[in-house]
Amino acid sequence: DFTRISPQNVFEESGARFLQMTTIKTNTEVVVPILPMLMNILQRYNLHSPKAITNQRMNEYLKEVCEIAGLNQLVRIKKSIGGERQDITLEKYNSPLVLIT
């Protein structure tokens, strides 16, 4: 839904700005207030949403944020390597546990 934001979705009422749209998944109309930080971003893009990024890129960013946040505990995961199940140990920020799908 984020990638579909356009000027038609933005309206002002009683001095406050709102975002109104119908969600794709549930076909539900939602109205949310636009905070100043979001309005600054939308204005940079002429009230359109910024270009979306891929899940792969988002996962790279998420791992970087987790590393900076200190999520570096060691975790054990099971992985198939060459058809053979193996236990491997990785830092949490570098494991599949922080990926989005």
Coordinates of N, CA, C and O in Angstrom, one line a residue:
D1 N 0.8 -1.2 0.0 CA 0.0 0.0 0.0 C 0.9 1.3 0.0 O 0.5 2.3 -0.6
F2 N 2.0 1.2 0.7 CA 2.9 2.3 0.8 C 3.3 2.8 -0.6 O 3.4 4.0 -0.8
T3 N 3.5 1.9 -1.5 CA 4.0 2.3 -2.9 C 2.9 3.0 -3.7 O 3.2 3.5 -4.8
R4 N 1.7 3.0 -3.2 CA 0.6 3.6 -4.0 C 0.2 5.0 -3.5 O -0.8 5.5 -4.0
I5 N 0.9 5.5 -2.6 CA 0.6 6.9 -2.1 C 0.7 7.9 -3.2 O 1.7 7.9 -3.9
S6 N -0.3 8.7 -3.3 CA -0.3 9.8 -4.4 C -1.0 11.0 -3.8 O -1.6 11.0 -2.7
P7 N -0.9 12.2 -4.5 CA -1.6 13.4 -3.9 C -3.0 13.2 -3.6 O -3.6 13.9 -2.8
Q8 N -3.7 12.3 -4.4 CA -5.2 12.1 -4.1 C -5.4 11.5 -2.8 O -6.6 11.6 -2.3
N9 N -4.4 10.9 -2.2 CA -4.6 10.3 -0.9 C -4.4 11.2 0.3 O -4.6 10.9 1.5
V10 N -3.9 12.4 0.0 CA -3.6 13.4 1.1 C -4.7 14.4 1.2 O -5.1 15.0 0.2
F11 N -5.2 14.7 2.4 CA -6.2 15.7 2.6 C -5.9 16.4 3.9 O -5.2 15.9 4.8
E12 N -6.5 17.6 4.0 CA -6.3 18.4 5.2 C -7.7 18.7 5.8 O -8.6 19.0 5.1
E13 N -7.7 18.6 7.2 CA -9.0 18.9 7.9 C -8.6 19.5 9.2 O -7.8 19.0 10.0
S14 N -9.2 20.6 9.5 CA -9.0 21.4 10.8 C -7.5 21.6 11.0 O -7.0 21.5 12.1
G15 N -6.8 21.9 10.0 CA -5.4 22.2 10.1 C -4.4 21.0 10.2 O -3.2 21.2 10.3
A16 N -5.0 19.8 10.2 CA -4.1 18.6 10.2 C -4.2 17.9 8.9 O -5.2 17.9 8.2
R17 N -3.1 17.3 8.5 CA -3.1 16.5 7.3 C -3.2 15.0 7.5 O -2.7 14.5 8.5
F18 N -3.9 14.4 6.6 CA -4.2 12.9 6.8 C -3.9 12.2 5.5 O -4.0 12.8 4.4
L19 N -3.7 10.9 5.6 CA -3.5 10.0 4.4 C -4.7 9.1 4.4 O -5.0 8.5 5.5
Q20 N -5.5 9.0 3.3 CA -6.6 8.2 3.2 C -6.5 7.3 2.0 O -6.2 7.7 0.9
M21 N -6.6 6.0 2.3 CA -6.6 5.0 1.1 C -7.2 3.7 1.5 O -7.5 3.5 2.7
T22 N -7.5 2.9 0.5 CA -8.1 1.6 0.7 C -7.0 0.6 0.6 O -6.2 0.6 -0.4
T23 N -6.8 -0.3 1.6 CA -5.8 -1.3 1.6 C -6.0 -2.3 0.6 O -7.2 -2.7 0.3
I24 N -5.0 -2.9 0.0 CA -5.2 -3.9 -1.0 C -5.6 -5.2 -0.4 O -6.5 -5.9 -0.8
K25 N -4.9 -5.6 0.7 CA -5.1 -6.9 1.3 C -6.5 -7.1 1.9 O -7.2 -8.1 1.7
T26 N -7.0 -6.1 2.6 CA -8.3 -6.3 3.3 C -9.4 -5.4 2.7 O -10.5 -5.5 3.1
N27 N -9.1 -4.6 1.7 CA -10.0 -3.7 1.0 C -10.7 -2.8 2.1 O -11.9 -2.6 2.0
T28 N -10.0 -2.4 3.0 CA -10.5 -1.5 4.1 C -10.0 -0.1 3.9 O -8.8 0.1 3.6
E29 N -10.9 0.8 4.1 CA -10.4 2.2 4.0 C -9.8 2.6 5.3 O -10.3 2.4 6.4
V30 N -8.6 3.2 5.3 CA -7.9 3.7 6.4 C -7.6 5.2 6.3 O -7.4 5.7 5.2
V31 N -7.6 5.9 7.4 CA -7.2 7.3 7.5 C -6.2 7.4 8.6 O -6.5 7.0 9.8
V32 N -5.0 7.9 8.3 CA -4.0 8.1 9.3 C -3.5 9.5 9.3 O -3.4 10.1 8.2
P33 N -3.2 10.0 10.5 CA -2.6 11.4 10.5 C -1.2 11.4 9.9 O -0.4 10.4 10.0
I34 N -0.8 12.4 9.2 CA 0.5 12.6 8.7 C 1.3 13.4 9.6 O 1.1 14.6 9.8
L35 N 2.3 12.8 10.2 CA 3.2 13.5 11.1 C 4.2 14.4 10.3 O 4.4 14.1 9.1
P36 N 4.7 15.5 10.9 CA 5.6 16.4 10.1 C 6.8 15.7 9.4 O 7.1 16.0 8.3
M37 N 7.4 14.7 10.0 CA 8.5 14.0 9.4 C 8.0 13.3 8.1 O 8.7 13.4 7.1
L38 N 6.9 12.6 8.1 CA 6.4 12.0 6.9 C 6.0 13.0 5.9 O 6.3 12.8 4.7
M39 N 5.4 14.2 6.3 CA 5.0 15.2 5.4 C 6.3 15.7 4.6 O 6.2 16.0 3.4
N40 N 7.4 15.9 5.4 CA 8.6 16.3 4.8 C 9.1 15.4 3.7 O 9.5 15.8 2.6
I41 N 9.0 14.1 3.9 CA 9.3 13.1 3.0 C 8.4 13.1 1.7 O 8.9 13.1 0.6
L42 N 7.1 13.2 2.0 CA 6.1 13.2 0.9 C 6.3 14.5 0.0 O 6.2 14.4 -1.2
Q43 N 6.6 15.6 0.7 CA 6.8 16.8 -0.1 C 8.0 16.7 -1.0 O 8.0 17.3 -2.1
R44 N 9.1 16.0 -0.6 CA 10.2 15.8 -1.4 C 9.9 15.0 -2.7 O 10.6 15.1 -3.7
Y45 N 8.8 14.2 -2.6 CA 8.4 13.4 -3.8 C 7.1 13.9 -4.3 O 6.4 13.1 -4.9
N46 N 6.8 15.1 -4.2 CA 5.6 15.7 -4.7 C 4.3 14.9 -4.3 O 3.4 14.6 -5.1
L47 N 4.3 14.6 -3.0 CA 3.2 13.8 -2.4 C 3.0 12.4 -3.0 O 1.9 11.8 -2.9
H48 N 4.0 11.9 -3.6 CA 4.0 10.5 -4.0 C 4.9 9.7 -3.1 O 5.8 10.3 -2.4
S49 N 4.7 8.4 -3.0 CA 5.6 7.6 -2.1 C 7.0 7.5 -2.8 O 7.1 7.4 -4.1
P50 N 8.1 7.4 -2.0 CA 9.4 7.2 -2.7 C 9.4 5.8 -3.3 O 8.6 4.9 -3.0
K51 N 10.3 5.6 -4.2 CA 10.5 4.4 -4.9 C 10.7 3.2 -3.9 O 11.5 3.4 -3.0
A52 N 10.0 2.2 -4.1 CA 10.1 1.0 -3.2 C 11.4 0.3 -3.5 O 12.0 0.3 -4.6
I53 N 11.9 -0.4 -2.4 CA 13.1 -1.2 -2.6 C 12.8 -2.7 -2.5 O 11.7 -3.0 -1.9
T54 N 13.6 -3.5 -3.0 CA 13.4 -4.9 -3.0 C 13.6 -5.5 -1.6 O 14.2 -4.9 -0.7
N55 N 13.0 -6.7 -1.3 CA 13.1 -7.4 0.0 C 14.6 -7.7 0.2 O 15.1 -7.6 1.3
Q56 N 15.3 -8.0 -0.9 CA 16.8 -8.3 -0.7 C 17.5 -7.1 -0.2 O 18.3 -7.2 0.7
R57 N 17.2 -5.9 -0.8 CA 17.9 -4.7 -0.3 C 17.5 -4.4 1.1 O 18.3 -4.0 1.9
M58 N 16.2 -4.5 1.4 CA 15.7 -4.3 2.8 C 16.4 -5.2 3.8 O 16.8 -4.7 4.9
N59 N 16.6 -6.5 3.4 CA 17.3 -7.4 4.3 C 18.7 -6.9 4.5 O 19.2 -7.1 5.7
E60 N 19.4 -6.4 3.5 CA 20.8 -5.9 3.7 C 20.8 -4.8 4.7 O 21.6 -4.7 5.6
Y61 N 19.8 -3.8 4.5 CA 19.7 -2.7 5.4 C 19.4 -3.2 6.8 O 20.0 -2.7 7.8
L62 N 18.5 -4.1 7.0 CA 18.1 -4.6 8.3 C 19.2 -5.3 9.0 O 19.4 -5.0 10.2
K63 N 20.0 -6.0 8.3 CA 21.2 -6.7 8.9 C 22.2 -5.6 9.4 O 22.8 -5.7 10.4
E64 N 22.4 -4.5 8.6 CA 23.3 -3.5 9.0 C 22.8 -2.8 10.2 O 23.6 -2.5 11.1
V65 N 21.5 -2.5 10.3 CA 20.9 -1.8 11.5 C 21.1 -2.7 12.7 O 21.4 -2.2 13.8
C66 N 20.8 -4.0 12.5 CA 21.0 -4.9 13.6 C 22.4 -5.0 14.1 O 22.7 -5.1 15.3
E67 N 23.4 -5.0 13.2 CA 24.8 -5.0 13.6 C 25.1 -3.7 14.4 O 25.7 -3.8 15.4
I68 N 24.7 -2.6 13.9 CA 24.9 -1.3 14.6 C 24.3 -1.3 16.0 O 24.8 -0.8 16.9
A69 N 23.1 -1.9 16.1 CA 22.4 -2.0 17.3 C 23.0 -3.0 18.3 O 22.5 -3.1 19.5
G70 N 24.0 -3.7 17.9 CA 24.7 -4.6 18.8 C 24.1 -6.0 18.9 O 24.3 -6.7 19.9
L71 N 23.2 -6.4 17.9 CA 22.6 -7.7 18.0 C 23.6 -8.7 17.4 O 23.5 -9.3 16.3
N72 N 24.7 -9.0 18.2 CA 25.8 -9.8 17.7 C 25.9 -11.1 18.5 O 27.0 -11.7 18.4
Q73 N 24.9 -11.4 19.3 CA 24.9 -12.7 20.0 C 25.1 -13.8 19.0 O 24.6 -13.8 17.9
L74 N 25.8 -14.9 19.4 CA 25.9 -16.0 18.6 C 24.7 -16.9 18.6 O 24.1 -17.1 19.7
V75 N 24.2 -17.3 17.5 CA 23.0 -18.2 17.4 C 23.4 -19.4 16.5 O 24.2 -19.3 15.6
R76 N 22.8 -20.5 16.9 CA 23.0 -21.7 16.1 C 21.8 -22.0 15.2 O 20.7 -21.9 15.7
I77 N 22.1 -22.2 14.0 CA 21.0 -22.6 13.1 C 21.3 -23.9 12.3 O 22.5 -24.2 12.2
K78 N 20.3 -24.5 11.9 CA 20.5 -25.7 11.1 C 20.4 -25.3 9.6 O 19.5 -24.6 9.2
K79 N 21.3 -25.8 8.8 CA 21.3 -25.4 7.4 C 21.7 -26.6 6.6 O 22.5 -27.5 7.0
S80 N 21.2 -26.7 5.4 CA 21.5 -27.8 4.5 C 22.7 -27.3 3.6 O 22.5 -26.3 2.8
I81 N 23.8 -27.9 3.7 CA 25.0 -27.5 2.9 C 25.4 -28.8 2.1 O 25.8 -29.8 2.6
G82 N 25.3 -28.7 0.8 CA 25.6 -29.8 -0.1 C 24.7 -31.0 0.2 O 25.2 -32.2 0.1
G83 N 23.5 -30.8 0.6 CA 22.5 -31.9 0.8 C 22.7 -32.5 2.2 O 22.0 -33.4 2.6
E84 N 23.6 -31.9 3.0 CA 23.9 -32.5 4.3 C 23.5 -31.4 5.4 O 23.8 -30.3 5.3
R85 N 22.7 -31.9 6.4 CA 22.2 -30.9 7.5 C 23.4 -30.7 8.4 O 24.1 -31.6 8.8
Q86 N 23.6 -29.4 8.6 CA 24.7 -29.0 9.5 C 24.3 -27.9 10.5 O 23.4 -27.1 10.1
D87 N 24.8 -27.9 11.7 CA 24.6 -26.8 12.6 C 25.7 -25.8 12.4 O 26.9 -26.2 12.3
I88 N 25.4 -24.6 12.2 CA 26.4 -23.5 12.1 C 26.1 -22.4 13.1 O 24.9 -22.3 13.5
T89 N 27.1 -21.7 13.4 CA 27.0 -20.6 14.4 C 27.3 -19.3 13.7 O 28.3 -19.2 13.0
L90 N 26.4 -18.3 13.8 CA 26.6 -17.0 13.2 C 26.2 -15.9 14.2 O 25.5 -16.2 15.2
E91 N 26.7 -14.7 14.0 CA 26.2 -13.6 14.7 C 24.7 -13.4 14.4 O 24.3 -13.6 13.2
K92 N 23.9 -13.0 15.4 CA 22.5 -12.8 15.1 C 22.2 -11.9 14.0 O 21.3 -12.2 13.1
Y93 N 22.9 -10.8 13.8 CA 22.6 -9.8 12.8 C 22.9 -10.4 11.4 O 22.4 -9.9 10.4
N94 N 23.7 -11.5 11.3 CA 24.1 -12.1 10.0 C 23.3 -13.4 9.8 O 23.7 -14.1 8.8
S95 N 22.3 -13.7 10.6 CA 21.6 -14.9 10.4 C 20.3 -14.7 9.7 O 19.8 -13.6 9.6
P96 N 19.7 -15.8 9.2 CA 18.4 -15.6 8.6 C 17.3 -15.2 9.6 O 16.2 -14.9 9.2
L97 N 17.6 -15.1 10.8 CA 16.6 -14.8 11.8 C 16.1 -13.3 11.7 O 15.1 -12.9 12.2
V98 N 16.9 -12.5 11.0 CA 16.5 -11.0 10.9 C 16.0 -10.7 9.5 O 15.8 -9.5 9.3
L99 N 15.8 -11.7 8.7 CA 15.3 -11.4 7.4 C 13.8 -11.2 7.3 O 13.1 -11.7 8.1
I100 N 13.4 -10.3 6.4 CA 11.9 -10.2 6.1 C 11.6 -11.0 4.9 O 12.5 -11.3 4.1
T101 N 10.3 -11.4 4.8 CA 9.9 -12.1 3.6 C 8.7 -11.4 3.0 O 8.1 -10.6 3.6

